[in-house]
Amino acid sequence: MPNQDLPLIAELCTAVGAAHVLRDGDLVAYERDWRKRWHGRALAVVRPGSTAEVAAVMRLCARHGVAVVPQGGNTSLVGGSVPDDSGTQVLLNLGRLHRVRSIDAANLTMTVEAGCVLQAAQAAAEAAGLLLPLSLAAEGSCTIGGNLSTNAGGTQVLRYGNARELCLGLEVVTPSGDIWEGLSGLRKDNTGYDLRHLYIGSEGTLGVITAAVMRLYPQPAASMTALAACASVEQCVALLQLAQARAAASLTGFEVMSDCALSLVRKHFPQIPQPLPPAAWTVLLEVSDAESADHARTVFEGLLEAALEAGAITDAAVASSVAQSRSMWHLRESISMAQAEEGLNIKHDIALPVSRIPAFVASTDAALEQAFPGARLVNFGHLGDGNLHYNVQVPVGGSPAEFLARHEHAVNTLVYDAVQAHGGSISAEHGIGALKRDELAQRKSPVALTLMRSIKQALDPGQRMNPGRMLDTASITATDP
Amino acid sequence: MPNQDLPLIAELCTAVGAAHVLRDGDLVAYERDWRKRWHGRALAVVRPGSTAEVAAVMRLCARHGVAVVPQGGNTSLVGGSVPDDSGTQVLLNLGRLHRVRSIDAANLTMTVEAGCVLQAAQAAAEAAGLLLPLSLAAEGSCTIGGNLSTNAGGTQVLRYGNARELCLGLEVVTPSGDIWEGLSGLRKDNTGYDLRHLYIGSEGTLGVITAAVMRLYPQPAASMTALAACASVEQCVALLQLAQARAAASLTGFEVMSDCALSLVRKHFPQIPQPLPPAAWTVLLEVSDAESADHARTVFEGLLEAALEAGAITDAAVASSVAQSRSMWHLRESISMAQAEEGLNIKHDIALPVSRIPAFVASTDAALEQAFPGARLVNFGHLGDGNLHYNVQVPVGGSPAEFLARHEHAVNTLVYDAVQAHGGSISAEHGIGALKRDELAQRKSPVALTLMRSIKQALDPGQRMNPGRMLDTASITATDP
């Protein structure tokens, strides 16, 4: 409907300035996600410069009945932040709302705009001598608004919680263009329904987050990591319990890596040191200590000694320097790249009660091996949060493209059936987006889906916010190659 | 409408057993709250024995268009859990759903029914060697369902969060009698809107919480308290910052008590030891240590020495035994009783950004003194959470009843205006109920109120859930004497 659009475009230009309403030229950075798996075409890419401008854009889109796709750093892993290919949706990019509005050291909070890149927010907190403990692989590109709209997880959830737990207040623009000013920064506030938690994790389907108050923490005096070798998942869980009892809240990381995962790193990145000999499972532990590096080392040594005595681990190595700690994290973070080097694979971002993980892994590994002989389980993740990246790599020598074409759906069904049987989640930290929308409709309880649809209908009656994401209220046409 | 009711009563008797549908005899324990400030008359008190029975009751009430008031321990401080005096509402008491369904030590969770008394849930966790860190004055009577429906706070929020942060999953019966089974126990689950956080804090106005998965923690090796004397609120805030930096997550309590508050304790409970000489402010600090009592003491000594050097405190005393620690808490907990002994007073449960507390206290104290000469500020509370119980006691020698009758409204207006001007909340941890419903309607942003009403309309279209509480969708007629 290009002709009918013209009034809206002209009005958008008036609202935010013509330079910030993009229709021509190379818009691929906006219309295609970073992994190049999802792409669409926008009616226009609109880049407002203030909350008031966001509200003006939303009012205009409401008046014209035009759908809006909010976008932060465009690093969604589930096709949540690009338009469909109809050419009728306004892509609302928050990139110009990137200020850290304020830091309140005595309240341990920062107020930051949605388009602020996570790393920039971390840096601002650090410059004030404080810690913003949200940390994840995409932190150099992803934004606070995207982190909150997807309730991002990452590597320190064990201690500090998900993005949700780190947020004390929001500023949100509603589909009709009203501004809810909820930037309270309060740790206690029982005055009605918790709108904040409703918008967090709603993936842009209820409104647009424009700013947030984030919780900060004192910087720890020292952080230290260790690696431990375990013979089984049961041992990993036993080690976790010991570590939680002995290190309590100073335990800030507990990541597991299967030997298959580390063998891919050895193959593709042989230069990365692997301090321990291969074991069925290698655990990366991190302790962040309020006292000193010496105290952190004492805690680690006591813990690992107790774990050896209890038979929870077979070997361990404590980092002897900050550089060694970084190198251990580098090992963990290289698994995804090593997988990519090895070729196409099938990713699962699942969560389970920690107590169910040993049984889940044993039975699901076996079922996959039986159904797809030779398929490799590249299993790693945030065991402390019950979150596994339970990925399936094509059998050695097989054609990845062919395997995926033939088996991806069946592999997903097998894995998600098992997740469901063990009381787990098919999306631990990546969200639903377009990728898992139909899976969600199949697997979430009908009562929960009905409640969610009622809420969507109540807060976005025109069904114009990020249509086709999360809930099946519209069909998304962007293609997943 | 007694005659029309009869079919519903008969059906309720069939659904839950006639013995659990109470209409006659002494129902005061259900129809009047524990502080005897709110009372009403129910059509019937219904006590279902299972989630299925709750669902049956809700279906029957839906079919007959009858309103439902859910009730746990009936310890609401805001008139949230008794029926109005129309005699038309079903009082749904959850007391028979009191089981701890399971404890999962490896997952650090417990699944507990709504009617379980908080202290019983704490005891079950302790028997499994674990800690349920929700703790508040009413814990001997209040229930998990009530704690969650009001997002209870308490004394350990600083470290462990409010009831909200301690809940990993819910089972809820909707107004139409459907059961949402959301007892996941997952630490990460990004599969749609967070229904859990919507029901938590909704005060029974959207549905009935019947069970919950609560987070548990390892028991600390030792807990220890100290008292510190501060000359000003600024010093209290400076001490808090130091304590958070040095003790980090082992700081589990930070309570302030004004001299006026402690002087009432000295007057009415002279037998309770006050280890420090009177100071403008006395702070109770608690450290829970994963290592040992010795380590806790070392942390305390280092902290208090640094605080003395920094000029944040003028005096301090560390408890030398568990009994002394308990006695320090007893001092803190006796303030409310001492206030009651002194006579009627005006209570405020407010929250502010911690950084704004010094300015708030200075200007509001002064404004109250000017407007109500001689009125005494009994100020105490959870400074670490920004939560003050900023209570106003009648001038010495004045008539409490007369003062309240003449000035209560003006005092509230002055205090709440100041709270609002400093970006605070008029209900930190007690909720809204009937008591603050009209205040909320005046003070919450119109955008937020519109969003809340839309949600209420979507999830309780018949407006039958706890009518007249929190939102002004119906008028509550219970009387506040």
CSV table of C-alpha atoms in Angstrom, one decimal, chain A residues 104-108 150-155 157-159 161-162 164-165 172 174 178-181 184-203 205-206 215 218-219 237 240-241 244-250 289-291 295 298-299 351-356 382 384-387 423-432 440 444-445 447-456 458-459 470-471, chain B residues 104-108 150-155 157-159 161-162 164-165 172 174 178-181 184-203 205-206 215 218-219 237 240-241 244-250 289-291 295 298-299 351-356 382 384-387 423-432 440 444-445 447-456 458-459 470-471:
chain,number,residue,atom,x,y,z
A,104,ASP,CA,22.9,6.7,41.7
A,105,ALA,CA,25.8,5.2,43.7
A,106,ALA,CA,24.0,5.4,47.1
A,107,ASN,CA,20.9,3.6,45.6
A,108,LEU,CA,23.1,1.2,43.6
A,150,THR,CA,13.9,-10.8,25.9
A,151,ASN,CA,14.9,-11.2,29.6
A,152,ALA,CA,18.4,-12.0,28.6
A,153,GLY,CA,20.4,-14.5,30.8
A,154,GLY,CA,24.2,-14.9,30.4
A,155,THR,CA,27.0,-16.1,32.5
A,157,VAL,CA,22.6,-15.5,36.4
A,158,LEU,CA,23.5,-18.0,39.2
A,159,ARG,CA,24.5,-15.0,41.4
A,161,GLY,CA,19.6,-13.3,38.2
A,162,ASN,CA,18.4,-12.8,34.7
A,164,ARG,CA,14.5,-9.4,34.8
A,165,GLU,CA,16.0,-9.6,38.3
A,172,VAL,CA,7.5,2.2,28.3
A,174,THR,CA,2.3,1.8,24.8
A,178,ASP,CA,1.2,6.8,26.0
A,179,ILE,CA,4.3,7.0,28.1
A,180,TRP,CA,4.3,4.9,31.3
A,181,GLU,CA,6.9,6.4,33.6
A,184,SER,CA,11.3,4.1,40.2
A,185,GLY,CA,14.5,2.5,41.3
A,186,LEU,CA,12.7,1.2,44.3
A,187,ARG,CA,13.5,-2.2,45.8
A,188,LYS,CA,10.1,-2.5,47.4
A,189,ASP,CA,6.9,-1.2,45.8
A,190,ASN,CA,3.7,-3.0,46.2
A,191,THR,CA,1.3,-0.6,44.5
A,192,GLY,CA,-0.6,-2.7,42.0
A,193,TYR,CA,0.2,-5.2,39.3
A,194,ASP,CA,3.8,-5.5,38.4
A,195,LEU,CA,3.7,-4.0,35.0
A,196,ARG,CA,7.5,-4.0,34.8
A,197,HIS,CA,7.7,-7.8,34.9
A,198,LEU,CA,4.9,-8.0,32.3
A,199,TYR,CA,6.9,-5.9,29.8
A,200,ILE,CA,10.2,-7.7,30.6
A,201,GLY,CA,10.3,-10.8,28.4
A,202,SER,CA,7.4,-9.7,26.2
A,203,GLU,CA,9.6,-9.4,23.2
A,205,THR,CA,4.6,-7.5,21.6
A,206,LEU,CA,3.0,-5.2,24.2
A,215,ARG,CA,20.5,-2.6,39.7
A,218,PRO,CA,29.8,-3.1,44.4
A,219,GLN,CA,32.7,-4.4,42.3
A,237,VAL,CA,25.5,-31.6,40.1
A,240,LEU,CA,27.4,-27.5,42.2
A,241,GLN,CA,25.7,-28.3,45.5
A,244,GLN,CA,26.7,-23.4,46.6
A,245,ALA,CA,27.0,-24.4,50.2
A,246,ARG,CA,30.6,-23.4,50.6
A,247,ALA,CA,30.9,-20.3,48.4
A,248,ALA,CA,27.3,-19.2,48.7
A,249,ALA,CA,26.7,-16.0,46.8
A,250,SER,CA,30.4,-15.5,46.0
A,289,ASP,CA,35.2,-12.3,46.4
A,290,ALA,CA,34.4,-9.2,48.4
A,291,GLU,CA,37.6,-9.5,50.4
A,295,HIS,CA,40.5,-15.2,50.2
A,298,THR,CA,41.3,-20.1,50.1
A,299,VAL,CA,37.6,-20.6,49.3
A,351,ALA,CA,16.3,-25.3,31.0
A,352,LEU,CA,15.5,-28.1,33.4
A,353,PRO,CA,15.3,-28.4,37.2
A,354,VAL,CA,18.9,-29.0,38.1
A,355,SER,CA,17.9,-32.2,39.8
A,356,ARG,CA,16.5,-33.6,36.6
A,382,HIS,CA,25.0,-22.8,32.6
A,384,GLY,CA,24.0,-23.6,37.9
A,385,ASP,CA,20.9,-22.2,36.3
A,386,GLY,CA,19.7,-25.5,34.9
A,387,ASN,CA,20.3,-24.1,31.4
A,423,GLY,CA,9.4,-30.4,33.4
A,424,GLY,CA,11.7,-28.2,31.4
A,425,SER,CA,11.6,-25.2,29.1
A,426,ILE,CA,12.2,-25.1,25.4
A,427,SER,CA,13.6,-21.6,25.7
A,428,ALA,CA,15.7,-20.8,28.7
A,429,GLU,CA,17.2,-17.5,27.7
A,430,HIS,CA,16.8,-16.8,24.0
A,431,GLY,CA,13.0,-16.3,23.9
A,432,ILE,CA,10.4,-17.3,21.4
A,440,LEU,CA,5.3,-22.7,22.0
A,444,LYS,CA,2.7,-24.4,26.5
A,445,SER,CA,-0.4,-25.3,28.5
A,447,VAL,CA,-4.6,-22.3,30.1
A,448,ALA,CA,-1.3,-20.3,30.0
A,449,LEU,CA,-1.7,-19.6,26.3
A,450,THR,CA,-5.3,-18.3,26.8
A,451,LEU,CA,-4.1,-16.1,29.6
A,452,MET,CA,-1.3,-14.7,27.4
A,453,ARG,CA,-3.6,-14.0,24.5
A,454,SER,CA,-6.0,-12.2,26.9
A,455,ILE,CA,-3.2,-10.0,28.0
A,456,LYS,CA,-2.0,-9.4,24.5
A,458,ALA,CA,-6.0,-6.1,26.4
A,459,LEU,CA,-2.7,-4.2,25.9
A,470,MET,CA,5.8,-15.2,20.5
A,471,LEU,CA,2.0,-15.6,20.0
B,104,ASP,CA,14.1,-30.8,45.8
B,105,ALA,CA,17.5,-30.3,47.5
B,106,ALA,CA,19.6,-30.5,44.3
B,107,ASN,CA,17.3,-27.9,42.6
B,108,LEU,CA,17.2,-25.9,45.8
B,150,THR,CA,0.9,-9.5,48.5
B,151,ASN,CA,4.6,-9.9,47.6
B,152,ALA,CA,5.6,-9.8,51.2
B,153,GLY,CA,8.9,-8.3,52.2
B,154,GLY,CA,10.4,-8.7,55.7
B,155,THR,CA,13.8,-8.6,57.2
B,157,VAL,CA,15.0,-8.6,51.4
B,158,LEU,CA,18.4,-6.9,51.2
B,159,ARG,CA,20.0,-10.3,50.4
B,161,GLY,CA,14.6,-10.3,47.7
B,162,ASN,CA,10.9,-10.0,48.3
B,164,ARG,CA,8.4,-12.3,44.4
B,165,GLU,CA,12.1,-13.0,43.9
B,172,VAL,CA,-3.2,-20.7,40.0
B,174,THR,CA,-8.5,-18.6,37.3
B,178,ASP,CA,-9.3,-23.3,35.1
B,179,ILE,CA,-6.0,-24.5,36.6
B,180,TRP,CA,-2.8,-23.0,35.4
B,181,GLU,CA,-0.1,-25.4,36.3
B,184,SER,CA,8.1,-25.3,37.0
B,185,GLY,CA,11.0,-24.7,39.5
B,186,LEU,CA,13.1,-23.3,36.6
B,187,ARG,CA,15.6,-20.5,37.1
B,188,LYS,CA,15.4,-19.6,33.4
B,189,ASP,CA,12.3,-19.9,31.3
B,190,ASN,CA,11.6,-17.4,28.5
B,191,THR,CA,8.5,-18.8,27.0
B,192,GLY,CA,6.0,-16.0,26.9
B,193,TYR,CA,4.6,-13.4,29.3
B,194,ASP,CA,5.6,-13.9,32.9
B,195,LEU,CA,2.2,-14.9,34.4
B,196,ARG,CA,3.9,-15.7,37.7
B,197,HIS,CA,4.9,-12.1,38.3
B,198,LEU,CA,1.5,-10.9,37.3
B,199,TYR,CA,-0.3,-13.0,39.9
B,200,ILE,CA,2.3,-12.3,42.6
B,201,GLY,CA,1.3,-9.0,44.2
B,202,SER,CA,-2.1,-9.0,42.6
B,203,GLU,CA,-3.8,-9.4,46.0
B,205,THR,CA,-7.8,-9.8,42.3
B,206,LEU,CA,-6.9,-11.9,39.3
B,215,ARG,CA,13.7,-21.0,46.1
B,218,PRO,CA,22.0,-23.5,51.8
B,219,GLN,CA,21.9,-22.7,55.5
B,237,VAL,CA,23.5,5.5,54.4
B,240,LEU,CA,25.1,0.8,54.3
B,241,GLN,CA,27.4,1.6,51.3
B,244,GLN,CA,27.5,-3.6,51.0
B,245,ALA,CA,31.0,-3.2,49.5
B,246,ARG,CA,32.8,-5.1,52.3
B,247,ALA,CA,30.3,-7.8,53.2
B,248,ALA,CA,28.5,-8.0,49.8
B,249,ALA,CA,25.9,-10.8,49.8
B,250,SER,CA,26.7,-11.9,53.3
B,289,ASP,CA,28.5,-16.3,56.7
B,290,ALA,CA,29.1,-19.4,54.6
B,291,GLU,CA,32.3,-20.1,56.4
B,295,HIS,CA,34.9,-15.4,59.7
B,298,THR,CA,36.3,-10.9,61.2
B,299,VAL,CA,34.1,-9.4,58.5
B,351,ALA,CA,9.9,3.1,50.1
B,352,LEU,CA,12.3,5.6,48.6
B,353,PRO,CA,15.5,5.4,46.6
B,354,VAL,CA,18.1,4.9,49.4
B,355,SER,CA,19.9,8.0,48.1
B,356,ARG,CA,16.8,10.2,48.7
B,382,HIS,CA,14.6,-1.7,56.4
B,384,GLY,CA,18.9,-1.5,53.0
B,385,ASP,CA,15.7,-1.8,50.9
B,386,GLY,CA,14.8,1.9,51.1
B,387,ASN,CA,11.8,0.9,53.2
B,423,GLY,CA,10.0,9.3,43.8
B,424,GLY,CA,8.9,6.9,46.4
B,425,SER,CA,6.1,4.4,47.0
B,426,ILE,CA,3.2,4.7,49.4
B,427,SER,CA,3.2,0.9,50.0
B,428,ALA,CA,6.6,-0.8,50.2
B,429,GLU,CA,5.6,-4.2,51.5
B,430,HIS,CA,2.0,-4.2,52.9
B,431,GLY,CA,0.1,-3.8,49.6
B,432,ILE,CA,-3.0,-1.7,48.8
B,440,LEU,CA,-3.5,4.6,44.9
B,444,LYS,CA,-0.4,6.2,40.7
B,445,SER,CA,0.1,7.5,37.2
B,447,VAL,CA,-1.2,5.4,32.4
B,448,ALA,CA,-0.3,2.8,34.9
B,449,LEU,CA,-3.8,2.7,36.3
B,450,THR,CA,-5.3,2.3,32.8
B,451,LEU,CA,-2.9,-0.6,32.1
B,452,MET,CA,-3.8,-2.2,35.4
B,453,ARG,CA,-7.5,-1.9,34.7
B,454,SER,CA,-7.1,-3.4,31.3
B,455,ILE,CA,-5.4,-6.4,32.8
B,456,LYS,CA,-8.0,-6.8,35.4
B,458,ALA,CA,-8.9,-9.2,30.7
B,459,LEU,CA,-8.3,-11.7,33.4
B,470,MET,CA,-6.4,-2.5,45.0
B,471,LEU,CA,-8.4,-1.1,42.1
